[in-house]
Amino acid sequence: MTASDERLRHAALPNGLRIVARRLPGRGAVGVAVNYRAGFRGEPEGRSGMAHLFEHLMFQGSAGFGAGGHFGYVQRLGGTVSGNTFTDISDFHQVVPAGNERRVLEMEADRMQHLILDQERLDVQRRVVLEEINLKVRGAPYGGFPWTVLPRAVYSGWHNAHNGYGDEADLMEITVQECRDFYASAYAPGNAVVAVAGDVDPGRLVDEAVEVFGGLDDRGTPKPPPLDETPGTSPRTHHHRDALAPRPALAIGRPLPAPSDIDRYAAFVVASMWLTGNDHSPLRRALDARGVPCASVCGLFGPWLAAEPDTFTFVAHHDPGGRNAVVDLFDEACERLAATGDDGIGPARRQAHVSLLAQQDSVLGETRALARSELLFGDPGLVRRAMLATATVPATHVHAAARELADHRGRGYAELTTEGQA
């Protein structure tokens, strides 16, 4: 129990699994999220796409449930179920009417210990993943841009820089034995967190989860791959050709402070909101006047969704020859923010705060935040505290963030060119 929140309970099992439960009264529903430290950066080198492929395989049957059985059972309860693969996390989550959470825990424990992996399942899901890549990346304008390409401009190490969706050659070489080895380590209890939030008694829920998961084998806790990198002294550029894109695009990225350094990281979240968060944001207005849509975000998928290093991302879709003007306007806006007073930063603070809390203001959002907060940072409350911190981050921190964003050292560029460009 934490001193600050009597509705929160947590436990660590001898097999390494961590369990977190929080009561959210009056919701009538319960969220269950199982997060594994098995995202893109946890893939074996030379096996890009394995983490995403494994997300699919986790729904293809375990000892107690056939292929699709997990989906079917949760839906028959009146619930919803899904999974996502991110930079450092594979996230499996469901929401069910209150009172059904134990059965969901039992299904999650079954596939954590008894997932069925064979050649037929691998072949089918490999085809599904390759078709998804063909549809969403190769077959769509700006498909996967910038998150599949920007990391190679920002980072040099394979785990940080590679395309997490996966290269076809890598995916085709994955064997059943490699899948079994990946499952044995990356999907071990010691590499996972189970989080439950909603209309539950946290103490009872933790006791039940201990019963359900306590008998699972201790398969150890894999050591995360080395991710630390020294930022370069000069910017790097990665060129990407997109035959379907109607106009060029530019993405700018740079490493962020450690997500656990809440105030510094929150300052970049506020800076991003100030730059492009709404129609009145200075950088968005300047680029809109040139017919150039833009957006920025902390993290490739959102703030506090990855371990260190995380990536600030800015994207603009411009006319041919407009790349340098975009960079100049980005730099000018950052310099302007570095000189903006507290009153001028206030609206961005408030919008960042409200926007982040709105994303979490549900049983599912709270549950997933609990899981990743404990898994990535060893603190189930860090993500929520971080979101709250955006409302109060000092202007001096935002100024420092703006100066870092304006500094070209350590910056990466992903330049998307169209079929007709030289």
Short mmCIF file of C-alpha atoms in Angstrom, two decimals, residues 35-280:
data_model
loop_
_atom_site.label_atom_id
_atom_site.label_comp_id
_atom_site.label_asym_id
_atom_site.label_seq_id
_atom_site.Cartn_x
_atom_site.Cartn_y
_atom_site.Cartn_z
CA ASN A 35 2.28 -5.36 -20.14
CA TYR A 36 5.49 -7.10 -21.16
CA ARG A 37 8.86 -5.40 -21.63
CA ALA A 38 8.79 -6.80 -25.16
CA GLY A 39 8.44 -3.84 -27.52
CA PHE A 40 10.32 -3.03 -30.71
CA ARG A 41 13.53 -2.31 -28.82
CA GLY A 42 13.40 -5.73 -27.17
CA GLU A 43 13.56 -7.63 -30.46
CA PRO A 44 16.63 -9.75 -31.22
CA GLU A 45 18.96 -7.90 -33.56
CA GLY A 46 18.23 -8.82 -37.17
CA ARG A 47 14.66 -9.87 -36.35
CA SER A 48 12.81 -6.60 -36.85
CA GLY A 49 9.06 -6.99 -36.55
CA MET A 50 9.20 -9.91 -34.12
CA ALA A 51 7.55 -7.97 -31.28
CA HIS A 52 4.60 -6.97 -33.45
CA LEU A 53 4.35 -10.49 -34.87
CA PHE A 54 4.28 -11.84 -31.33
CA GLU A 55 1.40 -9.55 -30.39
CA HIS A 56 -0.58 -11.44 -33.05
CA LEU A 57 0.64 -14.83 -31.88
CA MET A 58 -0.53 -14.15 -28.33
CA PHE A 59 -4.14 -14.37 -29.57
CA GLN A 60 -3.65 -17.65 -31.46
CA GLY A 61 -4.35 -20.06 -28.66
CA SER A 62 -3.00 -21.39 -25.39
CA ALA A 63 -3.57 -24.64 -23.51
CA GLY A 64 -6.97 -23.58 -22.20
CA PHE A 65 -8.18 -21.48 -25.13
CA GLY A 66 -8.16 -22.00 -28.87
CA ALA A 67 -7.21 -19.45 -31.51
CA GLY A 68 -9.47 -16.44 -31.07
CA GLY A 69 -10.78 -17.84 -27.79
CA HIS A 70 -9.57 -14.89 -25.75
CA PHE A 71 -11.45 -12.43 -27.97
CA GLY A 72 -14.59 -14.55 -27.98
CA TYR A 73 -14.76 -15.08 -24.24
CA VAL A 74 -14.25 -11.41 -23.34
CA GLN A 75 -16.79 -10.30 -25.92
CA ARG A 76 -19.37 -12.78 -24.60
CA LEU A 77 -18.90 -11.17 -21.20
CA GLY A 78 -19.83 -7.85 -22.80
CA GLY A 79 -16.27 -6.60 -22.74
CA THR A 80 -13.66 -5.35 -25.18
CA VAL A 81 -10.16 -6.68 -25.79
CA SER A 82 -7.13 -5.60 -27.82
CA GLY A 83 -3.34 -5.41 -27.89
CA ASN A 84 -0.68 -2.94 -29.00
CA THR A 85 3.07 -3.02 -29.54
CA PHE A 86 5.07 0.09 -28.72
CA THR A 87 8.72 1.04 -28.43
CA ASP A 88 9.35 -0.84 -25.18
CA ILE A 89 6.01 -2.46 -24.33
CA SER A 90 3.64 -5.07 -25.63
CA ASP A 91 0.30 -4.13 -24.08
CA PHE A 92 -2.63 -6.57 -23.84
CA HIS A 93 -5.76 -5.04 -22.35
CA GLN A 94 -9.46 -5.60 -21.84
CA VAL A 95 -12.41 -3.99 -20.07
CA VAL A 96 -15.19 -6.19 -18.65
CA PRO A 97 -18.22 -5.64 -16.44
CA ALA A 98 -17.23 -5.64 -12.77
CA GLY A 99 -17.19 -9.12 -11.27
CA ASN A 100 -15.61 -10.84 -14.28
CA GLU A 101 -12.01 -9.87 -13.68
CA ARG A 102 -10.85 -13.20 -12.24
CA ARG A 103 -11.70 -15.10 -15.42
CA VAL A 104 -9.73 -12.57 -17.46
CA LEU A 105 -6.77 -13.00 -15.14
CA GLU A 106 -6.97 -16.77 -15.63
CA MET A 107 -6.93 -16.37 -19.42
CA GLU A 108 -3.94 -14.04 -19.22
CA ALA A 109 -2.09 -16.49 -16.96
CA ASP A 110 -2.83 -19.34 -19.36
CA ARG A 111 -1.20 -17.62 -22.31
CA MET A 112 1.66 -16.32 -20.16
CA GLN A 113 2.54 -19.93 -19.30
CA HIS A 114 1.03 -22.15 -22.02
CA LEU A 115 0.99 -20.29 -25.34
CA ILE A 116 0.88 -22.67 -28.32
CA LEU A 117 3.55 -21.92 -30.91
CA ASP A 118 3.80 -24.04 -34.05
CA GLN A 119 4.67 -23.65 -37.71
CA GLU A 120 1.08 -23.24 -38.89
CA ARG A 121 0.31 -20.42 -36.48
CA LEU A 122 3.59 -18.70 -37.29
CA ASP A 123 3.01 -18.91 -41.05
CA VAL A 124 -0.54 -17.58 -40.82
CA GLN A 125 0.32 -14.62 -38.59
CA ARG A 126 3.46 -13.81 -40.57
CA ARG A 127 1.24 -13.46 -43.66
CA VAL A 128 -1.17 -11.28 -41.67
CA VAL A 129 1.63 -8.99 -40.50
CA LEU A 130 3.15 -8.72 -43.98
CA GLU A 131 -0.26 -7.84 -45.39
CA GLU A 132 -0.69 -5.21 -42.69
CA ILE A 133 2.65 -3.69 -43.68
CA ASN A 134 1.65 -3.76 -47.36
CA LEU A 135 -1.66 -2.07 -46.55
CA LYS A 136 -0.66 0.47 -43.91
CA VAL A 137 2.94 1.27 -44.88
CA ARG A 138 3.65 0.50 -48.52
CA GLY A 139 0.08 0.92 -49.70
CA ALA A 140 -0.81 4.23 -48.05
CA PRO A 141 0.56 7.75 -48.55
CA TYR A 142 2.94 8.60 -45.68
CA GLY A 143 2.42 5.05 -44.35
CA GLY A 144 4.39 4.60 -41.14
CA PHE A 145 5.92 8.06 -41.45
CA PRO A 146 7.68 9.21 -39.41
CA TRP A 147 7.96 6.57 -36.69
CA THR A 148 9.33 3.81 -38.94
CA VAL A 149 12.12 5.99 -40.35
CA LEU A 150 12.88 8.92 -38.02
CA PRO A 151 14.71 6.82 -35.36
CA ARG A 152 17.50 5.98 -37.85
CA ALA A 153 18.25 9.68 -38.19
CA VAL A 154 18.28 10.27 -34.41
CA TYR A 155 20.01 7.11 -33.16
CA SER A 156 22.82 4.84 -34.32
CA GLY A 157 22.31 1.66 -32.24
CA TRP A 158 20.21 -1.05 -33.92
CA HIS A 159 17.67 -1.43 -31.11
CA ASN A 160 16.90 2.30 -31.07
CA ALA A 161 17.11 2.92 -34.80
CA HIS A 162 15.45 0.03 -36.63
CA ASN A 163 11.96 -0.10 -38.15
CA GLY A 164 9.71 -1.67 -35.53
CA TYR A 165 7.08 -2.67 -38.06
CA GLY A 166 9.69 -5.02 -39.50
CA ASP A 167 11.56 -5.65 -42.72
CA GLU A 168 10.11 -8.41 -44.88
CA ALA A 169 13.44 -10.28 -45.07
CA ASP A 170 13.74 -10.34 -41.27
CA LEU A 171 10.15 -11.48 -40.80
CA MET A 172 10.54 -14.28 -43.34
CA GLU A 173 13.56 -15.69 -41.50
CA ILE A 174 11.89 -15.98 -38.08
CA THR A 175 11.62 -19.63 -37.04
CA VAL A 176 9.30 -21.40 -34.61
CA GLN A 177 12.26 -22.09 -32.31
CA GLU A 178 13.17 -18.39 -32.28
CA CYS A 179 9.57 -17.63 -31.34
CA ARG A 180 9.71 -20.15 -28.51
CA ASP A 181 12.96 -18.67 -27.25
CA PHE A 182 11.54 -15.13 -27.42
CA TYR A 183 8.41 -16.25 -25.57
CA ALA A 184 10.41 -18.04 -22.87
CA SER A 185 12.33 -14.88 -21.99
CA ALA A 186 10.38 -11.81 -23.10
CA TYR A 187 6.99 -13.18 -22.04
CA ALA A 188 8.16 -14.51 -18.69
CA PRO A 189 6.38 -13.41 -15.51
CA GLY A 190 9.55 -11.60 -14.49
CA ASN A 191 9.26 -9.40 -17.56
CA ALA A 192 5.61 -8.48 -17.00
CA VAL A 193 3.21 -6.36 -14.98
CA VAL A 194 -0.47 -7.13 -14.40
CA ALA A 195 -2.58 -4.04 -13.67
CA VAL A 196 -6.27 -3.94 -12.74
CA ALA A 197 -8.35 -0.82 -12.16
CA GLY A 198 -12.06 -0.16 -11.70
CA ASP A 199 -14.85 -1.27 -9.40
CA VAL A 200 -12.74 -3.73 -7.41
CA ASP A 201 -11.46 -4.18 -3.89
CA PRO A 202 -7.70 -3.76 -4.54
CA GLY A 203 -6.66 -5.97 -1.66
CA ARG A 204 -8.93 -8.83 -2.72
CA LEU A 205 -7.93 -8.42 -6.35
CA VAL A 206 -4.22 -8.63 -5.56
CA ASP A 207 -4.84 -11.75 -3.47
CA GLU A 208 -6.72 -13.34 -6.38
CA ALA A 209 -4.00 -12.40 -8.85
CA VAL A 210 -1.39 -13.95 -6.56
CA GLU A 211 -3.42 -17.17 -6.58
CA VAL A 212 -3.81 -17.14 -10.37
CA PHE A 213 -0.24 -16.21 -11.33
CA GLY A 214 1.70 -17.48 -8.33
CA GLY A 215 2.09 -21.00 -9.74
CA LEU A 216 3.63 -19.89 -13.03
CA ASP A 217 7.23 -20.84 -13.68
CA ASP A 218 10.03 -18.44 -12.83
CA ARG A 219 11.70 -17.99 -16.23
CA GLY A 220 13.99 -15.21 -15.08
CA THR A 221 14.00 -11.53 -15.97
CA PRO A 222 15.78 -10.68 -19.23
CA LYS A 223 18.13 -7.75 -19.23
CA PRO A 224 16.94 -4.97 -21.57
CA PRO A 225 19.22 -4.32 -24.54
CA PRO A 226 21.71 -1.43 -24.27
CA LEU A 227 19.86 1.74 -25.27
CA ASP A 228 22.15 4.49 -23.97
CA GLU A 229 23.61 6.64 -26.74
CA THR A 230 25.73 9.78 -26.82
CA PRO A 231 23.96 12.36 -29.01
CA GLY A 232 25.86 13.33 -32.14
CA THR A 233 27.46 16.73 -32.51
CA SER A 234 25.93 17.35 -35.94
CA PRO A 235 22.48 16.56 -37.33
CA ARG A 236 21.87 13.40 -39.35
CA THR A 237 19.44 12.96 -42.23
CA HIS A 238 17.60 9.86 -43.42
CA HIS A 239 16.04 10.01 -46.90
CA HIS A 240 12.81 8.14 -47.54
CA ARG A 241 11.04 7.82 -50.90
CA ASP A 242 7.24 7.51 -50.95
CA ALA A 243 5.75 7.04 -54.41
CA LEU A 244 2.19 7.53 -53.11
CA ALA A 245 2.72 10.76 -51.18
CA PRO A 246 1.21 13.85 -52.85
CA ARG A 247 3.85 16.23 -51.42
CA PRO A 248 7.14 16.03 -49.53
CA ALA A 249 7.35 15.87 -45.75
CA LEU A 250 9.97 16.59 -43.12
CA ALA A 251 10.26 15.08 -39.64
CA ILE A 252 12.57 16.51 -36.99
CA GLY A 253 13.52 14.39 -33.99
CA ARG A 254 15.78 14.64 -30.98
CA PRO A 255 16.24 12.67 -27.74
CA LEU A 256 14.15 13.79 -24.79
CA PRO A 257 15.15 13.90 -21.12
CA ALA A 258 14.55 10.75 -19.10
CA PRO A 259 10.78 10.28 -18.68
CA SER A 260 11.37 9.74 -14.96
CA ASP A 261 12.77 13.30 -14.77
CA ILE A 262 9.20 14.51 -14.65
CA ASP A 263 9.64 18.29 -14.67
CA ARG A 264 12.17 18.33 -17.51
CA TYR A 265 10.17 15.91 -19.64
CA ALA A 266 6.91 17.76 -18.88
CA ALA A 267 8.54 20.97 -20.09
CA PHE A 268 8.97 19.43 -23.54
CA VAL A 269 5.33 18.32 -23.51
CA VAL A 270 4.26 21.90 -22.80
CA ALA A 271 6.69 23.22 -25.42
CA SER A 272 5.20 20.87 -28.00
CA MET A 273 1.71 22.08 -27.16
CA TRP A 274 2.84 25.73 -27.38
CA LEU A 275 4.38 25.14 -30.81
CA THR A 276 1.62 23.16 -32.56
CA GLY A 277 -1.12 22.18 -30.12
CA ASN A 278 -3.98 24.22 -31.58
CA ASP A 279 -4.88 26.69 -34.30
CA HIS A 280 -3.47 29.57 -32.25
#
